[in-house]
Amino acid sequence: MRQILITGGAGFIGSHLTRTLLERGDAVSILDNLSTGRLENVDDFIGHERFSFAFDDIRNEQVLDRLASQAHVIVHLAAAVGVELVVERPAETIETNVLGTHLVLEAARRYRCRTLVASTSEVYGKGVRIPFDEEDDLLLGPSSRSRWCYAASKLLDEFLALATYREYELPVTIIRFFNTVGPGQTGRYGMVIPRFVGQALRGEPLTVYGSGMQSRCFCHVADTVEAVLAIIDASDSTAGQIYNVGSTNEISINALAQAVIERSDSASTIKRIPYNEAYGPGFEDMERRVPKVDKIRGAVGWTANRTLEEILDDVIDYERKRLRRPEQRHGR
Ligand code: NAD
């Protein structure tokens, strides 16, 4: 039995990962301040003999040290996440992502923990060479636009993780997650699928930001969890490496909105909102974001298998059940 510490374990990806690890017999401790995570994500595990939850900030060094001292593997997911949150609170984003990762890597070094660090497709910035390859040059927007502080902070995390691997031989792997979706993701911070599904189920217009011609590839969180498990289980050959993890099936946001309406049998319409109304003046979005996944396929045999229809059905089912609960009806 291995002890896995998941920072951000009460979040969307973290709670799905926790469930799968417990199911297969590992022990899981999570460290989460519930800033964007939810207690209901981990309700099922409370009382489980192989599960523990530290409700705290990753920047609490004492707590982090204690948890790392007991862990074989650290999966570092805790971060300021979501475009709206990042635009609203850029200083907090940078502090959480950069200082938080620094402290996690220091703790991992003290106890020689195998470590996985979550990065993001946002680091590809305004790149136009599709699909995005891990070795591509990266082109971020100017620092005067807060939106880019998320990508920049995650990129610094990558440099720090790779430097720690090279200088201290800590086995660290970086995962660049592309859009990951599925049941349990909150729509509060601008995540598009839960937002659309919530709007469709409430009969409200689905708000598409910009022209809706921008496209994304959506990966079911169950596929993402399989990628993380494959890397946890892989030999040290994945240490010091960066892997894209995402689906390669591309869909425009307009087509996505239409698919959500159809699969939820909704009477909702689609309403387009200019970016500057949604996020404030000067917001820049990426038109396309498609991962090249040859590297992770070659290393651990992983590819995303689940379809967009499966993703939407799972999210619609989850959100329907949530809406039926009286306390959820008014607060999203
Ligand atoms: P999430 O917001 O659900 O999870 C992040 C978790 O970290 C939350 O539970 C939050 O409460 C916790 N957290 C934030 N700051 C913290 C702090 N200072 N101390 C302790 N806990 C803190 O988001 P997610 O979608 O599960 O993302 C997990 C990771 O994957 C993040 O690092 C994110 O950048 C990365 N990622 C996710 C996606 C995606 O599409 N979901 C895409 C790219 C990258």
mmCIF file of C-alpha atoms and ligand atoms in Angstrom:
data_model
loop_
_atom_site.group_PDB
_atom_site.id
_atom_site.type_symbol
_atom_site.label_atom_id
_atom_site.label_comp_id
_atom_site.label_asym_id
_atom_site.label_seq_id
_atom_site.Cartn_x
_atom_site.Cartn_y
_atom_site.Cartn_z
ATOM 1 C CA MET A 1 0.000 0.000 0.000
ATOM 2 C CA ARG A 2 1.327 3.414 -0.927
ATOM 3 C CA GLN A 3 0.595 6.700 0.781
ATOM 4 C CA ILE A 4 -0.283 9.391 -1.762
ATOM 5 C CA LEU A 5 -0.503 13.043 -0.749
ATOM 6 C CA ILE A 6 -2.763 15.066 -3.042
ATOM 7 C CA THR A 7 -2.595 18.824 -2.659
ATOM 8 C CA GLY A 8 -5.876 20.295 -3.900
ATOM 9 C CA GLY A 9 -7.476 16.879 -3.291
ATOM 10 C CA ALA A 10 -10.918 18.353 -2.590
ATOM 11 C CA GLY A 11 -10.961 19.913 -6.022
ATOM 12 C CA PHE A 12 -12.382 18.554 -9.220
ATOM 13 C CA ILE A 13 -9.507 16.413 -10.545
ATOM 14 C CA GLY A 14 -8.174 15.709 -7.035
ATOM 15 C CA SER A 15 -11.403 14.207 -5.724
ATOM 16 C CA HIS A 16 -11.778 11.911 -8.755
ATOM 17 C CA LEU A 17 -8.171 10.827 -8.314
ATOM 18 C CA THR A 18 -8.725 10.236 -4.596
ATOM 19 C CA ARG A 19 -11.697 7.973 -5.296
ATOM 20 C CA THR A 20 -9.787 5.838 -7.791
ATOM 21 C CA LEU A 21 -6.710 5.540 -5.564
ATOM 22 C CA LEU A 22 -8.815 4.449 -2.578
ATOM 23 C CA GLU A 23 -10.694 1.952 -4.747
ATOM 24 C CA ARG A 24 -7.471 0.301 -5.812
ATOM 25 C CA GLY A 25 -6.115 0.083 -2.261
ATOM 26 C CA ASP A 26 -3.792 3.049 -1.852
ATOM 27 C CA ALA A 27 -3.905 5.385 1.151
ATOM 28 C CA VAL A 28 -4.643 9.038 0.395
ATOM 29 C CA SER A 29 -4.090 12.189 2.397
ATOM 30 C CA ILE A 30 -5.300 15.454 0.976
ATOM 31 C CA LEU A 31 -4.330 19.025 1.779
ATOM 32 C CA ASP A 32 -6.851 21.611 0.646
ATOM 33 C CA ASN A 33 -8.028 25.035 1.821
ATOM 34 C CA LEU A 34 -11.382 24.633 0.016
ATOM 35 C CA SER A 35 -10.878 27.905 -1.860
ATOM 36 C CA THR A 36 -12.265 26.431 -5.088
ATOM 37 C CA GLY A 37 -12.633 22.842 -3.864
ATOM 38 C CA ARG A 38 -15.774 21.593 -2.149
ATOM 39 C CA LEU A 39 -16.329 19.511 0.934
ATOM 40 C CA GLU A 40 -19.081 17.617 -0.885
ATOM 41 C CA ASN A 41 -16.415 16.341 -3.322
ATOM 42 C CA VAL A 42 -14.807 14.357 -0.497
ATOM 43 C CA ASP A 43 -17.852 13.653 1.697
ATOM 44 C CA ASP A 44 -17.905 10.026 0.569
ATOM 45 C CA PHE A 45 -14.371 9.401 1.822
ATOM 46 C CA ILE A 46 -14.665 10.934 5.301
ATOM 47 C CA GLY A 47 -14.333 8.058 7.784
ATOM 48 C CA HIS A 48 -12.536 5.817 5.282
ATOM 49 C CA GLU A 49 -9.623 4.141 7.106
ATOM 50 C CA ARG A 50 -7.154 4.939 4.327
ATOM 51 C CA PHE A 51 -8.210 8.572 3.882
ATOM 52 C CA SER A 52 -7.313 11.727 5.743
ATOM 53 C CA PHE A 53 -8.098 15.383 5.060
ATOM 54 C CA ALA A 54 -6.012 18.332 6.254
ATOM 55 C CA PHE A 55 -8.067 21.489 5.830
ATOM 56 C CA ASP A 56 -5.238 23.950 5.372
ATOM 57 C CA ASP A 57 -3.250 26.057 2.970
ATOM 58 C CA ILE A 58 -0.308 24.519 1.079
ATOM 59 C CA ARG A 59 1.697 27.465 2.338
ATOM 60 C CA ASN A 60 1.416 26.128 5.922
ATOM 61 C CA GLU A 61 4.893 24.625 6.017
ATOM 62 C CA GLN A 62 4.429 22.612 9.225
ATOM 63 C CA VAL A 63 1.374 20.800 7.930
ATOM 64 C CA LEU A 64 2.967 20.257 4.537
ATOM 65 C CA ASP A 65 6.099 18.837 6.162
ATOM 66 C CA ARG A 66 4.128 16.398 8.298
ATOM 67 C CA LEU A 67 2.085 15.147 5.336
ATOM 68 C CA ALA A 68 5.104 14.876 3.035
ATOM 69 C CA SER A 69 7.029 12.929 5.703
ATOM 70 C CA GLN A 70 4.351 10.224 5.516
ATOM 71 C CA ALA A 71 3.971 10.154 1.721
ATOM 72 C CA HIS A 72 5.591 8.028 -0.959
ATOM 73 C CA VAL A 73 4.101 10.091 -3.776
ATOM 74 C CA ILE A 74 2.914 13.703 -3.932
ATOM 75 C CA VAL A 75 0.431 14.790 -6.605
ATOM 76 C CA HIS A 76 0.510 18.586 -6.527
ATOM 77 C CA LEU A 77 -2.786 19.907 -7.891
ATOM 78 C CA ALA A 78 -3.500 22.827 -5.540
ATOM 79 C CA ALA A 79 -3.479 26.077 -7.472
ATOM 80 C CA ALA A 80 -5.463 29.193 -8.188
ATOM 81 C CA VAL A 81 -7.538 27.931 -11.107
ATOM 82 C CA GLY A 82 -10.085 29.311 -13.540
ATOM 83 C CA VAL A 83 -9.930 32.277 -15.884
ATOM 84 C CA GLU A 84 -12.387 34.447 -13.944
ATOM 85 C CA LEU A 85 -10.650 33.866 -10.618
ATOM 86 C CA VAL A 86 -7.244 34.560 -12.123
ATOM 87 C CA VAL A 87 -8.391 37.817 -13.719
ATOM 88 C CA GLU A 88 -10.086 38.923 -10.478
ATOM 89 C CA ARG A 89 -7.239 37.997 -8.116
ATOM 90 C CA PRO A 90 -3.908 37.958 -9.973
ATOM 91 C CA ALA A 91 -1.702 38.548 -6.896
ATOM 92 C CA GLU A 92 -3.220 35.611 -5.056
ATOM 93 C CA THR A 93 -2.846 33.471 -8.174
ATOM 94 C CA ILE A 94 0.868 34.126 -8.442
ATOM 95 C CA GLU A 95 1.501 33.612 -4.711
ATOM 96 C CA THR A 96 -0.474 30.369 -4.530
ATOM 97 C CA ASN A 97 0.990 28.906 -7.676
ATOM 98 C CA VAL A 98 4.624 29.939 -7.337
ATOM 99 C CA LEU A 99 5.209 29.983 -3.577
ATOM 100 C CA GLY A 100 2.937 26.963 -3.097
ATOM 101 C CA THR A 101 4.836 24.869 -5.623
ATOM 102 C CA HIS A 102 8.179 25.969 -4.203
ATOM 103 C CA LEU A 103 7.142 24.771 -0.736
ATOM 104 C CA VAL A 104 5.735 21.488 -2.066
ATOM 105 C CA LEU A 105 8.967 20.753 -3.952
ATOM 106 C CA GLU A 106 11.069 21.590 -0.880
ATOM 107 C CA ALA A 107 9.011 19.214 1.254
ATOM 108 C CA ALA A 108 9.241 16.527 -1.451
ATOM 109 C CA ARG A 109 13.027 16.947 -1.493
ATOM 110 C CA ARG A 110 13.300 16.469 2.272
ATOM 111 C CA TYR A 111 11.519 13.114 2.101
ATOM 112 C CA ARG A 112 12.492 12.029 -1.467
ATOM 113 C CA CYS A 113 8.848 11.761 -2.585
ATOM 114 C CA ARG A 114 8.030 10.895 -6.175
ATOM 115 C CA THR A 115 6.233 14.089 -7.260
ATOM 116 C CA LEU A 116 3.784 15.017 -10.017
ATOM 117 C CA VAL A 117 3.205 18.713 -10.682
ATOM 118 C CA ALA A 118 0.057 19.921 -12.463
ATOM 119 C CA SER A 119 0.677 22.408 -15.230
ATOM 120 C CA THR A 120 -1.668 23.567 -17.958
ATOM 121 C CA SER A 121 -2.168 23.959 -21.699
ATOM 122 C CA GLU A 122 -2.327 27.702 -20.963
ATOM 123 C CA VAL A 123 1.487 27.715 -21.074
ATOM 124 C CA TYR A 124 1.240 27.335 -24.870
ATOM 125 C CA GLY A 125 -0.212 30.845 -24.770
ATOM 126 C CA LYS A 126 -0.809 32.280 -28.212
ATOM 127 C CA GLY A 127 0.905 29.400 -29.988
ATOM 128 C CA VAL A 128 -0.619 28.646 -33.389
ATOM 129 C CA ARG A 129 1.326 25.542 -34.381
ATOM 130 C CA ILE A 130 -1.323 22.870 -33.893
ATOM 131 C CA PRO A 131 -1.088 20.358 -32.256
ATOM 132 C CA PHE A 132 0.925 21.640 -29.293
ATOM 133 C CA ASP A 133 4.092 19.680 -28.668
ATOM 134 C CA GLU A 134 5.864 19.620 -25.312
ATOM 135 C CA GLU A 135 9.026 20.993 -26.971
ATOM 136 C CA ASP A 136 7.308 23.915 -28.746
ATOM 137 C CA ASP A 137 8.390 27.492 -28.113
ATOM 138 C CA LEU A 138 5.920 29.258 -25.837
ATOM 139 C CA LEU A 139 4.392 32.654 -26.562
ATOM 140 C CA LEU A 140 2.596 34.399 -23.713
ATOM 141 C CA GLY A 141 0.786 37.728 -23.823
ATOM 142 C CA PRO A 142 2.052 40.869 -22.049
ATOM 143 C CA SER A 143 2.283 41.124 -18.257
ATOM 144 C CA SER A 144 -0.078 44.130 -18.378
ATOM 145 C CA ARG A 145 -2.876 41.600 -18.988
ATOM 146 C CA SER A 146 -3.629 39.682 -15.788
ATOM 147 C CA ARG A 147 -4.966 36.735 -17.720
ATOM 148 C CA TRP A 148 -1.403 35.640 -18.517
ATOM 149 C CA CYS A 149 -0.316 35.433 -14.881
ATOM 150 C CA TYR A 150 -1.844 31.970 -14.614
ATOM 151 C CA ALA A 151 0.209 30.638 -17.542
ATOM 152 C CA ALA A 152 3.341 32.465 -16.399
ATOM 153 C CA SER A 153 3.038 31.178 -12.830
ATOM 154 C CA LYS A 154 2.496 27.608 -14.026
ATOM 155 C CA LEU A 155 5.451 27.936 -16.391
ATOM 156 C CA LEU A 156 7.639 29.040 -13.500
ATOM 157 C CA ASP A 157 6.389 25.975 -11.599
ATOM 158 C CA GLU A 158 7.601 23.843 -14.500
ATOM 159 C CA PHE A 159 11.055 25.463 -14.467
ATOM 160 C CA LEU A 160 11.271 25.011 -10.709
ATOM 161 C CA ALA A 161 10.223 21.366 -10.898
ATOM 162 C CA LEU A 162 12.716 20.583 -13.664
ATOM 163 C CA ALA A 163 15.491 22.450 -11.831
ATOM 164 C CA THR A 164 14.730 20.421 -8.699
ATOM 165 C CA TYR A 165 14.953 17.243 -10.750
ATOM 166 C CA ARG A 166 18.297 18.254 -12.282
ATOM 167 C CA GLU A 167 19.968 19.730 -9.223
ATOM 168 C CA TYR A 168 18.629 17.455 -6.512
ATOM 169 C CA GLU A 169 17.630 14.366 -8.519
ATOM 170 C CA LEU A 170 14.100 14.529 -7.145
ATOM 171 C CA PRO A 171 11.892 12.367 -9.401
ATOM 172 C CA VAL A 172 9.411 14.992 -10.606
ATOM 173 C CA THR A 173 7.042 14.725 -13.568
ATOM 174 C CA ILE A 174 5.062 17.612 -15.024
ATOM 175 C CA ILE A 175 1.622 17.105 -16.490
ATOM 176 C CA ARG A 176 0.216 19.758 -18.799
ATOM 177 C CA PHE A 177 -3.513 19.238 -18.462
ATOM 178 C CA PHE A 178 -5.690 20.424 -21.326
ATOM 179 C CA ASN A 179 -9.398 21.116 -20.721
ATOM 180 C CA THR A 180 -10.547 18.473 -18.277
ATOM 181 C CA VAL A 181 -14.238 18.091 -17.615
ATOM 182 C CA GLY A 182 -16.754 15.798 -15.980
ATOM 183 C CA PRO A 183 -19.090 15.479 -13.022
ATOM 184 C CA GLY A 184 -18.209 17.587 -10.002
ATOM 185 C CA GLN A 185 -16.549 20.487 -11.791
ATOM 186 C CA THR A 186 -17.866 23.823 -10.647
ATOM 187 C CA GLY A 187 -19.051 26.452 -13.129
ATOM 188 C CA ARG A 188 -18.361 29.284 -10.710
ATOM 189 C CA TYR A 189 -14.941 30.219 -12.068
ATOM 190 C CA GLY A 190 -15.672 30.300 -15.774
ATOM 191 C CA MET A 191 -15.405 26.587 -16.646
ATOM 192 C CA VAL A 192 -17.470 26.334 -19.794
ATOM 193 C CA ILE A 193 -19.170 22.913 -19.687
ATOM 194 C CA PRO A 194 -20.638 23.090 -16.162
ATOM 195 C CA ARG A 195 -21.687 26.673 -16.880
ATOM 196 C CA PHE A 196 -23.466 25.695 -20.114
ATOM 197 C CA VAL A 197 -25.093 22.657 -18.526
ATOM 198 C CA GLY A 198 -26.332 24.692 -15.557
ATOM 199 C CA GLN A 199 -27.783 27.311 -17.902
ATOM 200 C CA ALA A 200 -29.421 24.665 -20.109
ATOM 201 C CA LEU A 201 -31.023 22.898 -17.136
ATOM 202 C CA ARG A 202 -32.343 26.157 -15.729
ATOM 203 C CA GLY A 203 -33.723 27.139 -19.154
ATOM 204 C CA GLU A 204 -31.488 30.225 -19.310
ATOM 205 C CA PRO A 205 -29.615 31.314 -22.464
ATOM 206 C CA LEU A 206 -26.214 29.675 -22.858
ATOM 207 C CA THR A 207 -23.693 32.514 -22.767
ATOM 208 C CA VAL A 208 -20.987 32.076 -25.397
ATOM 209 C CA TYR A 209 -18.066 34.475 -24.946
ATOM 210 C CA GLY A 210 -16.656 36.030 -28.122
ATOM 211 C CA SER A 211 -17.604 34.663 -31.556
ATOM 212 C CA GLY A 212 -17.926 31.068 -30.361
ATOM 213 C CA MET A 213 -15.649 30.026 -33.222
ATOM 214 C CA GLN A 214 -12.816 29.315 -30.785
ATOM 215 C CA SER A 215 -12.428 25.596 -30.253
ATOM 216 C CA ARG A 216 -11.291 23.297 -27.472
ATOM 217 C CA CYS A 217 -10.672 19.582 -26.867
ATOM 218 C CA PHE A 218 -12.450 18.249 -23.788
ATOM 219 C CA CYS A 219 -11.072 15.290 -21.878
ATOM 220 C CA HIS A 220 -13.212 13.261 -19.481
ATOM 221 C CA VAL A 221 -11.792 13.472 -15.967
ATOM 222 C CA ALA A 222 -11.873 9.655 -15.761
ATOM 223 C CA ASP A 223 -9.409 9.576 -18.674
ATOM 224 C CA THR A 224 -7.281 12.240 -16.999
ATOM 225 C CA VAL A 225 -7.181 10.214 -13.778
ATOM 226 C CA GLU A 226 -6.006 7.182 -15.755
ATOM 227 C CA ALA A 227 -3.136 9.267 -17.138
ATOM 228 C CA VAL A 228 -2.134 10.396 -13.640
ATOM 229 C CA LEU A 229 -2.263 6.818 -12.329
ATOM 230 C CA ALA A 230 -0.166 5.582 -15.245
ATOM 231 C CA ILE A 231 2.491 8.178 -14.420
ATOM 232 C CA ILE A 232 2.371 7.429 -10.682
ATOM 233 C CA ASP A 233 2.926 3.753 -11.519
ATOM 234 C CA ALA A 234 5.533 4.325 -14.230
ATOM 235 C CA SER A 235 9.209 3.743 -13.643
ATOM 236 C CA ASP A 236 11.574 6.622 -13.075
ATOM 237 C CA SER A 237 11.860 7.107 -16.848
ATOM 238 C CA THR A 238 9.014 9.637 -16.581
ATOM 239 C CA ALA A 239 10.992 11.725 -14.067
ATOM 240 C CA GLY A 240 12.214 15.057 -15.394
ATOM 241 C CA GLN A 241 9.666 14.882 -18.224
ATOM 242 C CA ILE A 242 6.705 17.013 -19.298
ATOM 243 C CA TYR A 243 3.597 15.320 -20.703
ATOM 244 C CA ASN A 244 0.546 16.767 -22.421
ATOM 245 C CA VAL A 245 -2.632 15.124 -21.129
ATOM 246 C CA GLY A 246 -5.809 15.831 -23.061
ATOM 247 C CA SER A 247 -8.243 14.777 -25.708
ATOM 248 C CA THR A 248 -7.518 15.478 -29.380
ATOM 249 C CA ASN A 249 -11.190 15.770 -30.426
ATOM 250 C CA GLU A 250 -11.776 19.402 -31.229
ATOM 251 C CA ILE A 251 -15.121 21.221 -31.036
ATOM 252 C CA SER A 252 -16.034 24.910 -31.376
ATOM 253 C CA ILE A 253 -17.713 26.577 -28.407
ATOM 254 C CA ASN A 254 -20.787 27.286 -30.600
ATOM 255 C CA ALA A 255 -21.087 23.584 -31.457
ATOM 256 C CA LEU A 256 -20.534 22.691 -27.816
ATOM 257 C CA ALA A 257 -23.384 24.974 -26.722
ATOM 258 C CA GLN A 258 -25.649 23.362 -29.325
ATOM 259 C CA ALA A 259 -24.643 19.858 -28.170
ATOM 260 C CA VAL A 260 -25.390 20.740 -24.530
ATOM 261 C CA ILE A 261 -28.853 22.036 -25.489
ATOM 262 C CA GLU A 262 -29.625 18.892 -27.487
ATOM 263 C CA ARG A 263 -28.369 16.341 -24.970
ATOM 264 C CA SER A 264 -30.165 18.026 -22.073
ATOM 265 C CA ASP A 265 -33.439 18.454 -24.029
ATOM 266 C CA SER A 266 -33.339 22.116 -23.139
ATOM 267 C CA ALA A 267 -35.360 24.943 -24.676
ATOM 268 C CA SER A 268 -32.498 27.382 -24.016
ATOM 269 C CA THR A 269 -31.136 29.684 -26.691
ATOM 270 C CA ILE A 270 -27.542 30.805 -27.263
ATOM 271 C CA LYS A 271 -26.486 34.344 -26.369
ATOM 272 C CA ARG A 272 -23.125 35.767 -27.460
ATOM 273 C CA ILE A 273 -21.318 38.071 -25.063
ATOM 274 C CA PRO A 274 -18.239 40.074 -26.102
ATOM 275 C CA TYR A 275 -15.068 39.112 -24.232
ATOM 276 C CA ASN A 276 -14.695 42.583 -22.741
ATOM 277 C CA GLU A 277 -18.132 42.273 -21.125
ATOM 278 C CA ALA A 278 -17.338 38.823 -19.772
ATOM 279 C CA TYR A 279 -13.791 39.438 -18.536
ATOM 280 C CA GLY A 280 -13.149 43.192 -18.769
ATOM 281 C CA PRO A 281 -11.245 45.154 -21.424
ATOM 282 C CA GLY A 282 -8.231 43.669 -23.192
ATOM 283 C CA PHE A 283 -9.011 40.005 -22.631
ATOM 284 C CA GLU A 284 -7.173 37.663 -25.005
ATOM 285 C CA ASP A 285 -8.310 34.140 -25.742
ATOM 286 C CA MET A 286 -6.704 31.300 -27.661
ATOM 287 C CA GLU A 287 -8.499 30.218 -30.836
ATOM 288 C CA ARG A 288 -7.439 26.583 -30.738
ATOM 289 C CA ARG A 289 -5.790 24.331 -28.193
ATOM 290 C CA VAL A 290 -5.053 20.801 -29.367
ATOM 291 C CA PRO A 291 -2.496 18.598 -27.624
ATOM 292 C CA LYS A 292 -0.035 16.281 -29.246
ATOM 293 C CA VAL A 293 -0.196 13.207 -27.050
ATOM 294 C CA ASP A 294 2.408 10.966 -28.690
ATOM 295 C CA LYS A 295 4.839 11.433 -25.825
ATOM 296 C CA ILE A 296 2.579 10.134 -23.050
ATOM 297 C CA ARG A 297 1.253 7.393 -25.331
ATOM 298 C CA GLY A 298 4.827 6.267 -25.977
ATOM 299 C CA ALA A 299 5.805 6.447 -22.297
ATOM 300 C CA VAL A 300 2.851 4.789 -20.569
ATOM 301 C CA GLY A 301 0.421 3.802 -23.350
ATOM 302 C CA TRP A 302 -2.220 6.382 -22.415
ATOM 303 C CA THR A 303 -4.769 8.040 -24.681
ATOM 304 C CA ALA A 304 -8.156 9.597 -23.921
ATOM 305 C CA ASN A 305 -10.977 7.191 -24.800
ATOM 306 C CA ARG A 306 -14.242 8.741 -23.692
ATOM 307 C CA THR A 307 -16.365 10.733 -26.149
ATOM 308 C CA LEU A 308 -17.837 14.216 -25.804
ATOM 309 C CA GLU A 309 -21.317 12.620 -25.649
ATOM 310 C CA GLU A 310 -20.247 10.555 -22.619
ATOM 311 C CA ILE A 311 -18.813 13.656 -20.993
ATOM 312 C CA LEU A 312 -21.970 15.707 -21.536
ATOM 313 C CA ASP A 313 -24.283 12.917 -20.368
ATOM 314 C CA ASP A 314 -22.245 12.457 -17.177
ATOM 315 C CA VAL A 315 -22.186 16.192 -16.433
ATOM 316 C CA ILE A 316 -25.894 16.653 -17.225
ATOM 317 C CA ASP A 317 -26.781 13.699 -14.989
ATOM 318 C CA TYR A 318 -24.650 15.070 -12.149
ATOM 319 C CA GLU A 319 -26.010 18.618 -12.448
ATOM 320 C CA ARG A 320 -29.629 17.378 -12.609
ATOM 321 C CA LYS A 321 -29.155 15.545 -9.319
ATOM 322 C CA ARG A 322 -27.487 18.599 -7.809
ATOM 323 C CA LEU A 323 -30.285 20.925 -8.891
ATOM 324 C CA ARG A 324 -32.838 18.632 -7.253
ATOM 325 C CA ARG A 325 -31.147 19.183 -3.886
ATOM 326 C CA PRO A 326 -32.944 22.195 -2.360
ATOM 327 C CA GLU A 327 -29.821 23.891 -0.946
ATOM 328 C CA GLN A 328 -28.197 23.980 -4.424
ATOM 329 C CA ARG A 329 -31.048 25.550 -6.348
ATOM 330 C CA HIS A 330 -30.109 29.156 -5.673
ATOM 331 C CA GLY A 331 -26.389 29.223 -5.181
ATOM 332 C CA ARG A 332 -24.107 28.525 -8.120
HETATM 333 P P1 NAD B 1 -9.966 22.853 -8.644
HETATM 334 O O1 NAD B 1 -10.101 24.316 -8.419
HETATM 335 O O2 NAD B 1 -11.186 22.037 -8.543
HETATM 336 O O3 NAD B 1 -8.838 22.241 -7.721
HETATM 337 C C1 NAD B 1 -7.808 23.000 -7.118
HETATM 338 C C2 NAD B 1 -7.861 22.689 -5.638
HETATM 339 O O4 NAD B 1 -6.778 23.356 -4.991
HETATM 340 C C3 NAD B 1 -9.144 23.181 -4.979
HETATM 341 O O5 NAD B 1 -9.716 22.133 -4.219
HETATM 342 C C4 NAD B 1 -8.691 24.329 -4.096
HETATM 343 O O6 NAD B 1 -9.512 24.478 -2.959
HETATM 344 C C5 NAD B 1 -7.271 23.905 -3.792
HETATM 345 N N1 NAD B 1 -6.404 25.030 -3.432
HETATM 346 C C6 NAD B 1 -6.247 26.191 -4.120
HETATM 347 N N2 NAD B 1 -5.361 26.976 -3.484
HETATM 348 C C7 NAD B 1 -4.942 26.287 -2.399
HETATM 349 C C8 NAD B 1 -4.041 26.569 -1.345
HETATM 350 N N3 NAD B 1 -3.357 27.734 -1.291
HETATM 351 N N4 NAD B 1 -3.869 25.648 -0.367
HETATM 352 C C9 NAD B 1 -4.539 24.469 -0.408
HETATM 353 N N5 NAD B 1 -5.418 24.146 -1.378
HETATM 354 C C10 NAD B 1 -5.610 25.051 -2.356
HETATM 355 O O7 NAD B 1 -9.307 22.689 -10.097
HETATM 356 P P2 NAD B 1 -8.960 21.374 -10.924
HETATM 357 O O8 NAD B 1 -9.633 21.542 -12.227
HETATM 358 O O9 NAD B 1 -9.188 20.148 -10.122
HETATM 359 O O10 NAD B 1 -7.392 21.611 -11.165
HETATM 360 C C11 NAD B 1 -6.391 20.829 -10.533
HETATM 361 C C12 NAD B 1 -5.034 21.211 -11.119
HETATM 362 O O11 NAD B 1 -5.028 20.938 -12.524
HETATM 363 C C13 NAD B 1 -4.671 22.687 -10.974
HETATM 364 O O12 NAD B 1 -3.294 22.794 -10.676
HETATM 365 C C14 NAD B 1 -4.950 23.268 -12.347
HETATM 366 O O13 NAD B 1 -4.107 24.372 -12.615
HETATM 367 C C15 NAD B 1 -4.640 22.093 -13.240
HETATM 368 N N6 NAD B 1 -5.383 22.162 -14.508
HETATM 369 C C16 NAD B 1 -6.708 21.846 -14.583
HETATM 370 C C17 NAD B 1 -7.363 21.920 -15.802
HETATM 371 C C18 NAD B 1 -8.821 21.589 -15.958
HETATM 372 O O14 NAD B 1 -9.322 21.680 -17.090
HETATM 373 N N7 NAD B 1 -9.536 21.181 -14.935
HETATM 374 C C19 NAD B 1 -6.667 22.306 -16.962
HETATM 375 C C20 NAD B 1 -5.330 22.643 -16.837
HETATM 376 C C21 NAD B 1 -4.686 22.549 -15.614
#
